[in-house]
Short mmCIF file of C-alpha atoms in Angstrom, two decimals:
data_model
loop_
_atom_site.label_atom_id
_atom_site.label_comp_id
_atom_site.label_asym_id
_atom_site.label_seq_id
_atom_site.Cartn_x
_atom_site.Cartn_y
_atom_site.Cartn_z
CA UNK V 24 89.70 12.27 34.59
CA UNK V 25 89.29 15.95 34.11
CA UNK V 26 91.76 15.82 37.76
CA UNK V 27 95.19 15.29 37.84
CA UNK V 28 95.87 14.44 41.56
CA UNK V 29 99.74 15.73 42.98
CA UNK V 30 101.72 15.46 46.06
CA UNK V 31 103.22 18.84 47.48
CA UNK V 32 105.28 18.20 50.06
CA UNK V 33 107.65 15.49 52.85
CA UNK V 34 108.64 12.55 51.54
CA UNK V 35 106.65 9.73 52.40
CA UNK V 36 102.95 11.59 51.43
CA UNK V 37 101.56 9.46 49.09
CA UNK V 38 97.47 9.31 47.84
CA UNK V 39 95.56 7.37 44.99
CA UNK V 40 92.05 7.91 43.57
CA UNK V 41 89.77 5.73 42.75
CA UNK V 42 86.59 6.04 40.32
CA UNK V 43 82.97 5.22 39.24
CA UNK V 44 80.81 6.17 37.31
CA UNK V 45 79.01 7.58 40.20
CA UNK V 46 82.08 8.59 43.16
CA UNK V 47 85.68 9.03 43.40
CA UNK V 48 87.19 7.73 46.42
CA UNK V 49 90.59 9.40 48.11
CA UNK V 50 92.69 8.48 50.30
CA UNK V 51 95.70 10.06 50.94
CA UNK V 52 98.73 11.66 53.20
CA UNK V 53 101.03 14.18 53.94
CA UNK V 54 102.25 16.66 57.01
CA UNK V 55 99.74 19.06 56.89
CA UNK V 56 97.95 22.37 55.47
CA UNK V 57 99.11 25.11 57.95
CA UNK V 58 101.89 27.20 59.02
CA UNK V 59 103.97 28.31 55.84
CA UNK V 60 103.80 25.27 53.84
CA UNK V 61 101.62 22.17 53.42
CA UNK V 62 102.19 19.15 52.70
CA UNK V 63 99.81 16.72 51.33
CA UNK V 64 98.38 14.62 48.51
CA UNK V 65 95.57 16.01 46.58
CA UNK V 66 93.26 15.56 43.54
CA UNK V 67 92.84 19.24 41.88
CA UNK V 68 91.04 21.03 38.35
CA UNK V 69 92.55 24.72 37.48
CA UNK V 70 89.40 27.64 38.00
CA UNK V 71 89.53 29.23 33.97
CA UNK V 72 89.75 33.62 34.14
CA UNK V 73 86.16 33.91 34.28
CA UNK V 74 85.45 31.37 36.76
CA UNK V 75 87.75 33.10 39.12
CA UNK V 76 87.40 36.34 38.23
CA UNK V 77 82.88 35.84 37.86
CA UNK V 78 81.93 33.50 40.21
CA UNK V 79 82.23 29.37 41.69
CA UNK V 80 80.10 26.96 42.74
CA UNK V 81 81.91 23.46 44.97
CA UNK V 82 81.15 21.05 46.83
CA UNK V 83 82.31 17.36 47.78
CA UNK V 84 81.27 14.69 50.03
CA UNK V 85 83.51 13.63 52.55
CA UNK V 86 82.46 10.74 54.72
CA UNK V 87 85.23 8.15 57.19
CA UNK V 88 87.37 11.46 58.25
CA UNK V 89 86.39 10.81 62.10
CA UNK V 90 88.27 9.17 64.76
CA UNK V 91 86.71 6.45 65.56
CA UNK V 92 87.40 5.38 61.49
CA UNK V 93 91.05 3.04 61.80
CA UNK V 94 91.97 3.81 59.43
CA UNK V 95 92.98 7.75 60.88
CA UNK V 96 97.18 8.74 62.68
CA UNK V 97 96.07 11.83 63.60
CA UNK V 98 94.11 14.05 65.31
CA UNK V 99 94.20 16.93 62.30
CA UNK V 100 94.01 15.48 60.15
CA UNK V 101 92.20 17.15 56.96
CA UNK V 102 89.48 16.60 53.96
CA UNK V 103 87.79 18.71 51.93
CA UNK V 104 87.76 21.30 49.47
CA UNK V 105 90.54 24.15 48.72
CA UNK V 106 90.88 26.81 46.11
CA UNK V 107 94.77 27.67 45.93
CA UNK V 108 96.84 30.57 43.87
CA UNK V 109 98.42 27.63 42.45
CA UNK V 110 100.21 24.42 43.23
CA UNK V 111 103.68 25.64 45.32
CA UNK V 112 103.64 24.05 48.82
CA UNK V 113 103.22 27.85 50.09
CA UNK V 114 101.12 28.86 47.86
CA UNK V 115 97.97 31.29 49.64
CA UNK V 116 94.68 29.49 49.39
CA UNK V 117 91.00 29.24 51.15
CA UNK V 118 89.60 25.82 52.64
CA UNK V 119 86.83 23.78 53.66
CA UNK V 120 87.59 21.36 55.83
CA UNK V 121 86.00 18.45 58.20
CA UNK V 122 89.04 16.91 60.99
CA UNK V 123 89.07 13.80 63.17
CA UNK V 124 88.96 15.82 65.59
CA UNK V 125 88.24 19.39 66.00
CA UNK V 126 84.98 18.90 63.18
CA UNK V 127 84.66 21.30 60.32
CA UNK V 128 87.03 24.03 60.04
CA UNK V 129 87.69 27.66 57.54
CA UNK V 130 91.14 28.13 57.87
CA UNK V 131 92.78 29.93 54.59
CA UNK V 132 96.67 32.14 54.26
CA UNK V 133 96.26 34.90 52.46
CA UNK V 134 100.24 35.83 51.39
CA UNK V 135 102.81 33.30 49.89
CA UNK V 136 104.86 31.73 52.42
CA UNK V 137 102.55 33.44 55.40
CA UNK V 138 101.20 31.84 57.84
CA UNK V 139 97.96 29.44 57.91
CA UNK V 140 94.76 31.08 59.61
CA UNK V 141 91.78 29.33 60.96
CA UNK V 142 87.46 30.93 61.17
CA UNK V 143 87.33 28.14 63.62
CA UNK V 144 84.80 30.72 65.41
CA UNK V 145 82.15 30.20 62.30
CA UNK V 146 81.37 26.58 63.15
CA UNK V 147 80.52 24.73 66.06
CA UNK V 148 82.13 21.48 66.65
CA UNK V 149 80.43 19.00 63.67
CA UNK V 150 82.28 15.87 64.27
CA UNK V 151 80.25 14.01 61.57
CA UNK V 152 80.86 10.97 60.09
CA UNK V 153 79.15 11.92 56.58
CA UNK V 154 79.01 15.58 55.40
CA UNK V 155 78.33 18.62 53.15
CA UNK V 156 81.23 21.13 52.34
CA UNK V 157 80.71 23.50 49.91
CA UNK V 158 82.85 26.05 48.63
CA UNK V 159 81.57 29.01 47.37
CA UNK V 160 83.55 32.54 45.06
CA UNK V 161 82.23 35.41 44.15
CA UNK V 162 85.90 36.59 42.81
CA UNK V 163 90.25 36.07 43.46
CA UNK V 164 89.50 37.33 47.13
CA UNK V 165 86.09 36.60 47.83
CA UNK V 166 85.13 33.40 49.39
CA UNK V 167 82.85 31.51 51.43
CA UNK V 168 82.24 27.75 53.13
CA UNK V 169 79.61 26.30 54.17
CA UNK V 170 78.50 23.08 56.09
CA UNK V 171 75.76 21.00 55.51
CA UNK V 172 75.43 17.41 57.66
CA UNK V 173 74.45 14.13 55.48
CA UNK V 174 71.13 12.64 57.63
#
């Protein structure tokens, strides 16, 4: 497995990852990815300097993250992709999430310890149970987020 796991934040945060040849299933918990520090379980891989300088493209399929799922305990539960400057809980980041109640969100934190912000107006309220999310990075400071419904 190329990816490592990490827990940032509050006590009681947990997570687990299972995998097969064709898929990786991740379950986790946490406080939130918002405000000036994050508390969540995540799986990650470090990007090379070349990838950050010259571009990358990453996507993930999210399934079962809706208010109709019996596993969801918070309306802001999130699953998706994130690019972080570091593993610190107050790190700058750019993220594309499917939320359990508020559709697809692009969220970011510009500066370490700064407040998180939301590009809500870029996406319609999408609340599908199966969705592809994608981040395209052009350099260290320019990212785009996308989604595609699984139909």
